[in-house]
Short mmCIF file of C-alpha atoms (C1' of nucleotides) and ligand atoms in Angstrom, two decimals:
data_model
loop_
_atom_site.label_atom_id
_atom_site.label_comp_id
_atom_site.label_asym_id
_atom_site.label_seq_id
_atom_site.Cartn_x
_atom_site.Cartn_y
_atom_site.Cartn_z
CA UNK A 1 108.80 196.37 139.77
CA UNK A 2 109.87 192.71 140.06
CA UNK A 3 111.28 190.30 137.41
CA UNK A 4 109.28 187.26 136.78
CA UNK A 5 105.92 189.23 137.27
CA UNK A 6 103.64 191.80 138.68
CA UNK A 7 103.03 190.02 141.92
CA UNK A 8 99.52 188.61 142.68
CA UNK A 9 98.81 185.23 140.91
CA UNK A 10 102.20 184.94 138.62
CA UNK A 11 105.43 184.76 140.07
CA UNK A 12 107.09 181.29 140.67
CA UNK A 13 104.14 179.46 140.54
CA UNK A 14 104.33 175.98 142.49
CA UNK A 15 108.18 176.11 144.13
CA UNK A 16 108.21 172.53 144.99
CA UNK A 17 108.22 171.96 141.44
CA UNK A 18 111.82 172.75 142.43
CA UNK A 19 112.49 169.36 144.06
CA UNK A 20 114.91 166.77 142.27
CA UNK A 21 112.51 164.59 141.04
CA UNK A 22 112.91 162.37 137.85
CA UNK A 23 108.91 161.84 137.36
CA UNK A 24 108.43 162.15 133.58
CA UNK A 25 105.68 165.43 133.24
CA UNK A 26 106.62 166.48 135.98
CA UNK A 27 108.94 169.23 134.10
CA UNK A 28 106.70 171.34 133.31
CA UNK A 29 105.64 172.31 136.91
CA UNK A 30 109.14 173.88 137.47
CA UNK A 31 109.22 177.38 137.53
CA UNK A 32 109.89 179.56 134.74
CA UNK A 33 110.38 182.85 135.61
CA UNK A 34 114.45 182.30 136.08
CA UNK A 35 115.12 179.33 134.22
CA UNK A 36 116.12 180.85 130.84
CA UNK A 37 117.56 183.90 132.21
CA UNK A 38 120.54 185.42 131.57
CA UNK A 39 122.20 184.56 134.88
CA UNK A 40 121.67 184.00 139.06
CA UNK A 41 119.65 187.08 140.46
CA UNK A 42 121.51 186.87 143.64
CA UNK A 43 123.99 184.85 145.85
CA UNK A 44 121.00 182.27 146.69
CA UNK A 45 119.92 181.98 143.11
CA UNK A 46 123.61 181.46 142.72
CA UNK A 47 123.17 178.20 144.59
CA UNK A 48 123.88 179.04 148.09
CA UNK A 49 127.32 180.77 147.35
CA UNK A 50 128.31 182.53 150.40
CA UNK A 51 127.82 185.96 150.63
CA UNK A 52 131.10 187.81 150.80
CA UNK A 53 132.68 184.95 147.91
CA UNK A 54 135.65 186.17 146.25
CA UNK A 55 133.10 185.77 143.12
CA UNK A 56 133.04 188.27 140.81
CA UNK A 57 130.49 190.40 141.55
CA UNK A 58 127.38 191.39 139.64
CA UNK A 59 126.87 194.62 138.46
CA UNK A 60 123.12 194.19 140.19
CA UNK A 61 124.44 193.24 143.29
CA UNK A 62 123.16 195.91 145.72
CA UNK A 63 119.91 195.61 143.96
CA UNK A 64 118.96 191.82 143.35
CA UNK A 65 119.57 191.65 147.46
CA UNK A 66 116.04 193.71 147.72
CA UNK A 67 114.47 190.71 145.21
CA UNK A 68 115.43 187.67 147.44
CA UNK A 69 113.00 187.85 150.05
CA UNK A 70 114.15 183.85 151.51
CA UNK A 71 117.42 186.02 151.81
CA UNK A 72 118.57 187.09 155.66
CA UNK A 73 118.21 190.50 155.75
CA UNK A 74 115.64 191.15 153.13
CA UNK A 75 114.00 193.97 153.21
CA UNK A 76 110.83 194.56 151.28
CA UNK A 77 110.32 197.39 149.23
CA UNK A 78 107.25 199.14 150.56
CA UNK A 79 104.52 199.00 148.94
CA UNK A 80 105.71 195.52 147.01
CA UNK A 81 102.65 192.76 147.59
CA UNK A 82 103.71 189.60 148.17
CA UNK A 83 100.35 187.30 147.90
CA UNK A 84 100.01 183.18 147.15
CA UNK A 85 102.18 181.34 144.50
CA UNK A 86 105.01 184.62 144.23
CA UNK A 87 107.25 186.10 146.08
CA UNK A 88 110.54 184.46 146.13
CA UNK A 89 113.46 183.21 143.57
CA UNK A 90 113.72 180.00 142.24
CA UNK A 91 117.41 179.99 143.75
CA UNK A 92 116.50 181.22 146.96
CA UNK A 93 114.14 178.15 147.74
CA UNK A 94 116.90 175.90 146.50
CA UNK A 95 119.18 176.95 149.16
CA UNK A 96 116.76 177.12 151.79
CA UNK A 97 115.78 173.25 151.05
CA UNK A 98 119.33 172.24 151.15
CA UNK A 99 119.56 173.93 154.62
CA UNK A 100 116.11 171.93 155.30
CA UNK A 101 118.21 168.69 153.93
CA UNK A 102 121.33 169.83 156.29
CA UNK A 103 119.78 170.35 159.31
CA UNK A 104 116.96 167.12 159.37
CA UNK A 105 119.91 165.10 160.43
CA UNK A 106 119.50 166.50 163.96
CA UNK A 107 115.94 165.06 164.13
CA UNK A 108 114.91 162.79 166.70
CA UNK A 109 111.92 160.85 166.37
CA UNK A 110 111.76 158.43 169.13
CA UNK A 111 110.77 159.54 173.07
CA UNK A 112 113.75 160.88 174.89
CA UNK A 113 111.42 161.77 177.93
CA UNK A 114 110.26 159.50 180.94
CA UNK A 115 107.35 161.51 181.11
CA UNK A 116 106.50 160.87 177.23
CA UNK A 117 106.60 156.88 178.36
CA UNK A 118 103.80 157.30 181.16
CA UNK A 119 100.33 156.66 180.33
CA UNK A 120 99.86 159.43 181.71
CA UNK A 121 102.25 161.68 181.29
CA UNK A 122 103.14 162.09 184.93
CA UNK A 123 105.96 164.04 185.22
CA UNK A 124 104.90 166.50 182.48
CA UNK A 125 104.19 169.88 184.23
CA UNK A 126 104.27 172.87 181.27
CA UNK A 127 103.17 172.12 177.21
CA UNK A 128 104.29 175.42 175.30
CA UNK A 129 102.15 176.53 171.90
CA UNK A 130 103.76 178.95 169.36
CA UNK A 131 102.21 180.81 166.66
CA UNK A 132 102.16 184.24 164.35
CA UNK A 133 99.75 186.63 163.57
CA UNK A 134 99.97 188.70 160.56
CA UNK A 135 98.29 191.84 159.64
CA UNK A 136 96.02 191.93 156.26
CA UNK A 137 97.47 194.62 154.57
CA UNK A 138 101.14 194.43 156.61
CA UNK A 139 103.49 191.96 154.69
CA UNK A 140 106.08 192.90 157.26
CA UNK A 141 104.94 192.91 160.68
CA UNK A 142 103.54 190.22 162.60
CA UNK A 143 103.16 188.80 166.35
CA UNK A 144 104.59 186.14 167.36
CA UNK A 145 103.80 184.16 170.47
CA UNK A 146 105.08 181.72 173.16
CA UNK A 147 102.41 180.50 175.56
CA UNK A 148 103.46 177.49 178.14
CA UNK A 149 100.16 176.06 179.69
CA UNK A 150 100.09 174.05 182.74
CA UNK A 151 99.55 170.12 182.19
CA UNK A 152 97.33 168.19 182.80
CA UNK A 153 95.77 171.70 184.11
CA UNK A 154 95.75 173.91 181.10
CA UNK A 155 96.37 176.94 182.67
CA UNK A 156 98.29 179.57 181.29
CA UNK A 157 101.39 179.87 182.94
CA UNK A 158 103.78 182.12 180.89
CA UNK A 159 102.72 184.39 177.90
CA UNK A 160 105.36 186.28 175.20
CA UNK A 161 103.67 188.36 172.80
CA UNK A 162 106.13 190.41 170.94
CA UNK A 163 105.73 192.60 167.36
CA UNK A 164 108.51 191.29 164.87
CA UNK A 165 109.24 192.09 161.18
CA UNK A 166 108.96 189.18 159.10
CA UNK A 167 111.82 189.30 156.40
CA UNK A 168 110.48 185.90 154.28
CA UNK A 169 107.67 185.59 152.02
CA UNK A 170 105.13 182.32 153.16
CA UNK A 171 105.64 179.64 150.86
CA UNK A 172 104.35 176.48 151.74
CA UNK A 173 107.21 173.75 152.04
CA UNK A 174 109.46 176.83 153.25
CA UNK A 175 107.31 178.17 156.39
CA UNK A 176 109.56 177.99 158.78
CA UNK A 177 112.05 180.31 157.14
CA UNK A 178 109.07 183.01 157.71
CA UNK A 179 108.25 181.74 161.06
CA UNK A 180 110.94 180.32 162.86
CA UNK A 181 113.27 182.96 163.49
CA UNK A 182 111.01 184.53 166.08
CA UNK A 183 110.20 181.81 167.72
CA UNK A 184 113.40 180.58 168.65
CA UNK A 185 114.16 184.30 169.59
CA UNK A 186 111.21 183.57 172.22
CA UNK A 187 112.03 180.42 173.49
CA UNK A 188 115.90 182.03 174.27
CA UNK A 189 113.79 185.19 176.29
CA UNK A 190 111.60 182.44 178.08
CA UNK A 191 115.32 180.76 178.83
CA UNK A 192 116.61 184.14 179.91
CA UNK A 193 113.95 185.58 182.12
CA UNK A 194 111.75 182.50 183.22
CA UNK A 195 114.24 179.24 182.98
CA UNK A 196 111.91 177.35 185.47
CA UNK A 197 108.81 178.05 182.83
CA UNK A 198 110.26 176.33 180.34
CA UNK A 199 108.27 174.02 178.74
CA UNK A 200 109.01 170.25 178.30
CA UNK A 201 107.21 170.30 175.04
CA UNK A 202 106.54 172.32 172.37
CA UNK A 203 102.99 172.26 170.03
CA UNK A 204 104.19 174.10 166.87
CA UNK A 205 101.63 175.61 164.30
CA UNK A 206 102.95 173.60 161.07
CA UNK A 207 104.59 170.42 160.25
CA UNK A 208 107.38 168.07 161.28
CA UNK A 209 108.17 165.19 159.08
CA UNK A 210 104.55 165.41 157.38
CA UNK A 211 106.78 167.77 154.61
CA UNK A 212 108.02 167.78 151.32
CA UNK A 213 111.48 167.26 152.52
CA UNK A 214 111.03 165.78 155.44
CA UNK A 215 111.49 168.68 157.82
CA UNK A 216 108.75 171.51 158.44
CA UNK A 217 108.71 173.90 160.94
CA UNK A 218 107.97 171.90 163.91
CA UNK A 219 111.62 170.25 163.64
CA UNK A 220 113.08 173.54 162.22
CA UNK A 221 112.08 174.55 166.00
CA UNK A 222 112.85 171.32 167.53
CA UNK A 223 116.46 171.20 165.93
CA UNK A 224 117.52 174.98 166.82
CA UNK A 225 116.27 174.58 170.51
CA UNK A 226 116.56 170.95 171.30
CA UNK A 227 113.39 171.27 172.88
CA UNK A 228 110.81 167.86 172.18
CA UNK A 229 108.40 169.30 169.87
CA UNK A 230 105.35 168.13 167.90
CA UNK A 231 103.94 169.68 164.36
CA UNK A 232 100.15 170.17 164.57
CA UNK A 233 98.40 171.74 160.96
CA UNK A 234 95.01 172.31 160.56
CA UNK A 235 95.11 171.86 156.47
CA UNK A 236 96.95 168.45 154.64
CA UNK A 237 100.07 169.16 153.10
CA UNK A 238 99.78 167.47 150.28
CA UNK A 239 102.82 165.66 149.95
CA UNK A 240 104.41 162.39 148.96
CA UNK A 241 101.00 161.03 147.31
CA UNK A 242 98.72 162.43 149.89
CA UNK A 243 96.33 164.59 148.54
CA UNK A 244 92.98 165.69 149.99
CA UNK A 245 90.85 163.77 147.93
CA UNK A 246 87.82 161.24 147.81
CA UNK A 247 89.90 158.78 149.70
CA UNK A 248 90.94 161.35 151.79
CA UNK A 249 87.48 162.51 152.83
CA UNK A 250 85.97 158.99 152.83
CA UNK A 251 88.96 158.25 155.66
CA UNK A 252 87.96 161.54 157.82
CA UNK A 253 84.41 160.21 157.33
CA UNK A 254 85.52 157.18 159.00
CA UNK A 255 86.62 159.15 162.09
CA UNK A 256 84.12 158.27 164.28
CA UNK A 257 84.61 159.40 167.36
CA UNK A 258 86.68 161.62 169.79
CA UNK A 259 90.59 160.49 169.46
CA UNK A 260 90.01 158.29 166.65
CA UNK A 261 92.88 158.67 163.81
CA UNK A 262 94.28 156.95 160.88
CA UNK A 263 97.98 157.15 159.68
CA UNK A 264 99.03 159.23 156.45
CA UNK A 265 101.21 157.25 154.24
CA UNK A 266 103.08 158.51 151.82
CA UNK A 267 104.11 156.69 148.46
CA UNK A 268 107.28 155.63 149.76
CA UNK A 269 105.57 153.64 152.72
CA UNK A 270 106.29 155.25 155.36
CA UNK A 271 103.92 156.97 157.80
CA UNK A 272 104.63 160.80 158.23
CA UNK A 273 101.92 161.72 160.25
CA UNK A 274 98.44 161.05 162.12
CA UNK A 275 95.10 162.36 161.65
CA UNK A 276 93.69 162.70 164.17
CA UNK A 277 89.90 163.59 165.10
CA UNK A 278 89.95 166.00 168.02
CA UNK A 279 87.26 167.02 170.32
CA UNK A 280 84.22 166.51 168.30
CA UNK A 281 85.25 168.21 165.30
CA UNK A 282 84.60 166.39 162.16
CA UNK A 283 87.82 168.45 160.88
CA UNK A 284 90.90 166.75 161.85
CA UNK A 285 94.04 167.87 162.62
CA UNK A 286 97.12 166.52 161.22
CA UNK A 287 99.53 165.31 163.58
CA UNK A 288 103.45 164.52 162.90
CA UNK A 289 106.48 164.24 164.82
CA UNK A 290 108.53 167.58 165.53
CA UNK A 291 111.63 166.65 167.70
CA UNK A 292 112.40 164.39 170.57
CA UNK A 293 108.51 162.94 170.39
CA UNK A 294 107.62 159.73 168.75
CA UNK A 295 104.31 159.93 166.49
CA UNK A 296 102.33 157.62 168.49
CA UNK A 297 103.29 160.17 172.06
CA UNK A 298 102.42 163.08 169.80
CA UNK A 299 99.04 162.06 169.13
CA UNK A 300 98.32 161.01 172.78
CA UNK A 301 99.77 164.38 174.20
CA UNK A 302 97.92 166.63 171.28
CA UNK A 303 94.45 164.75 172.51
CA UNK A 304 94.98 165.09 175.92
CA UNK A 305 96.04 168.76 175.45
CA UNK A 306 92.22 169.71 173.49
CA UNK A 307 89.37 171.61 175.01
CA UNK A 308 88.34 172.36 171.91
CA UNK A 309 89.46 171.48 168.00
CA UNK A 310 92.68 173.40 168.55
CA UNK A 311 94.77 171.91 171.22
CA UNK A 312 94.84 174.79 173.75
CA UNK A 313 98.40 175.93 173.57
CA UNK A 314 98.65 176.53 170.32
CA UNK A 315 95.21 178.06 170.78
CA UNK A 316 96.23 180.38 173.27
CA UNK A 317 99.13 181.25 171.52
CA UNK A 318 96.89 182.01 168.08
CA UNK A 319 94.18 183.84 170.21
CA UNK A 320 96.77 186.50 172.32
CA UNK A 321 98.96 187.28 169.24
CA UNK A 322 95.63 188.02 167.04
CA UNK A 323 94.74 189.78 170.46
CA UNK A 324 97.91 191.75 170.93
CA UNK A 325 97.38 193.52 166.82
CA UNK A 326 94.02 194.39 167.67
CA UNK A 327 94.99 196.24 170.27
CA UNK A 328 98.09 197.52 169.05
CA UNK A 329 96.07 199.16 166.60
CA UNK A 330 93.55 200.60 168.63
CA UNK A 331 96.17 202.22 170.59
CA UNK A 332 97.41 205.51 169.75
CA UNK A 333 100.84 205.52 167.38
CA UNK A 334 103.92 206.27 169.87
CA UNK A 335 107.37 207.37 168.27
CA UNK A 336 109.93 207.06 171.54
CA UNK A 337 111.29 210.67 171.36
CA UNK A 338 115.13 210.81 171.28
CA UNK A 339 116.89 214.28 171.83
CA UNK A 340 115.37 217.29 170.86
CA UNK A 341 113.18 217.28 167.63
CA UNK A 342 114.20 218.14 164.34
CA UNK A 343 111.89 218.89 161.23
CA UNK A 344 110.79 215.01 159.90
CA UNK A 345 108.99 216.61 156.89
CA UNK A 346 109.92 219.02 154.05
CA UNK A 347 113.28 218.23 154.12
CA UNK A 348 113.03 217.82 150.60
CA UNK A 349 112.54 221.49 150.24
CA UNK A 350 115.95 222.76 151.27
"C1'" DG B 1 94.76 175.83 131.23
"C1'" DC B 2 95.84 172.91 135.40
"C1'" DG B 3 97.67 171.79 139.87
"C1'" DA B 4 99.00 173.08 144.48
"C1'" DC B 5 98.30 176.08 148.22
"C1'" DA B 6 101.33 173.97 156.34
"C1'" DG B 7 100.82 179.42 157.99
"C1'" DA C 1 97.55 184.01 157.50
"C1'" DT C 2 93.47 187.70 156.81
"C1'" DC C 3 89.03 189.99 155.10
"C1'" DT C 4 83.93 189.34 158.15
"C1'" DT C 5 77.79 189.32 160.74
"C1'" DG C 6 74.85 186.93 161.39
"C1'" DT C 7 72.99 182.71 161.58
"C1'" DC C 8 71.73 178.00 162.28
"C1'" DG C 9 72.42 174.15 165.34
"C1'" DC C 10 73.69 171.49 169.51
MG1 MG D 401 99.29 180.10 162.99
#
DNA sequence: GCGACAG
DNA sequence: ATCTTGTCGC
């Protein structure tokens, strides 16, 4: 049993009510679960007070760990259901976002590459894709995956498929604190084992600066790995005054043909992102810059990378991880026997 | 009750 | 993200 609800549909509700905003009726969007309570439910809730603080401690310390799944080394109960709209603390999102706030100042969003300034892209060789795969009714295992294709070729080169336990709760605004983790994990083995395979850019599953704070997963990844990296989504995030309505539509509408785009604007002005009509899909992706990439590059290198709606890294990357579950779970369960065996089960008995 | 909902 | 077969269309 959680506070602030049963799990499913309650919980938090919308967490980026959470941002400091001083729209009038906006208010009542903010989570309520924790606002009137008695006190923080954990260090993060506490606002980011380091864990370890001479603070004095709470007497549900040991226990309020288990209900801040944003918090590094969460564990989730089993059994506990974390589904859209719930699943983590009011507090826990605010310190995440001020790490989101910290770390954007490492973004780069102009071309550091000579490659990136050739119509071509001659002297690009290897485009990496990254993506997870989840289980339905697993909230805590996944796969993640690091593909690097060749370029212009788009041949797969290099494939990491590994089983991970997730620790964070999907939230949108907050993915990369679910995602990212593993992913840098695999771009360090791809350092380790393969260094010559490494790619010279990254396609990332998500956002970059097409985000609520400015800084989605694509420069979560770029930042922590200086690699140049691009955010690719297949869904708006609605952010900043872009919303996925009759405008919206009538614009995609206007997507004529293959590479055609028009920039996403957000209230403030400035353009976060692309759309960009890929293949001949009618749906378009959403294009913004990651790391090291500027958004004009990242749109001509996201085209030039598509067989299909899905530019193929990312595509291979989503296709082996789904692939590597499925047959995970068609193979037979293997415990790695250590020592001789002792009695698992009616322990309880004695 | 309504809005938002990257993956 | 995932649950899911066939089906209609190019
Ligand atoms: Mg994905």
């Amino acid at each position: 049993m959680r506070p602030g609800g049963g799990g499913g549909s309650g919980g938090h509700g919308n967490h980026e009510g959470l941002r400091a905003r001083g729209a009038p009726g906006r208010d009542r969007l903010r989570p309520r679960a924790w606002a009137g309570a008695a006190g923080p439910c954990c260090a993060a809730c506490r606002g980011g007070t380091p864990r370890g603080s001479p603070s004095p401690p709470s007497p549900r310390g040991p226990l309020v760990r288990l209900l801040c799944p944003l918090e590094p080394g969460f564990v989730r109960p089993v059994g506990l259901r974390v589904g859209r709209g719930s699943g983590a603390h009011p507090g826990a999102l605010r310190s995440s976002g001020s790490e989101q706030a910290r770390l954007k100042g490492g973004v780069v969003r102009e071309d550091t590459e000579e490659w990136q300034k050739e119509p071509s892209f001659a002297g690009l060789e290897r485009v990496g894709g990254v993506d997870l795969s989840y289980i339905k009714g697993d909230d805590s295992r996944a796969c993640a995956s690091l593909v690097v294709l060749s370029y212009p070729g788009l041949e797969v080169l290099y494939e990491d498929c590994r089983m991970v336990a997730v620790s964070a709760p999907y939230v949108a605004g907050f993915l990369a604190f679910r995602e990212v983790p593993f992913l840098v994990e695999a771009v360090q083995r791809l350092q380790q084992e393969e260094p010559r395979l490494k790619p010279q850019v990254l396609l990332v599953d998500g956002n970059g600066l097409l985000h609520h704070r400015g800084f989605g997963v694509a420069c979560h990844l770029g930042v922590l790995t200086d690699l140049p990296c691009i955010g690719v989504a297949k869904n708006l995030l609605q952010v900043d005054g872009l919303a996925r309505d009759e405008l919206h539509r009538e614009q995609i509408r206007s997507l004529q043909r293959e590479g055609d785009t028009f920039p996403l604007t957000g209230t403030s002005g400035s353009v976060l992102g692309m759309a960009l009509r890929s293949c001949n899909s009618s749906k378009p992706l959403y294009i913004s810059v990651g790391h090291r990439v500027c958004l004009e590059t990242a749109v001509r290198l996201v085209q030039s990378c598509c067989r299909y709606r899905i530019p193929e890294p990312i595509r291979q990357a989503d296709i082996r991880s789904r692939e590597y579950i499925r047959k995970q779970m068609c193979s037979p369960v293997k415990v790695p026997s250590s020592g001789p065996e002792r009695e698992e089960k009616a322990e309880v008995d004695d």
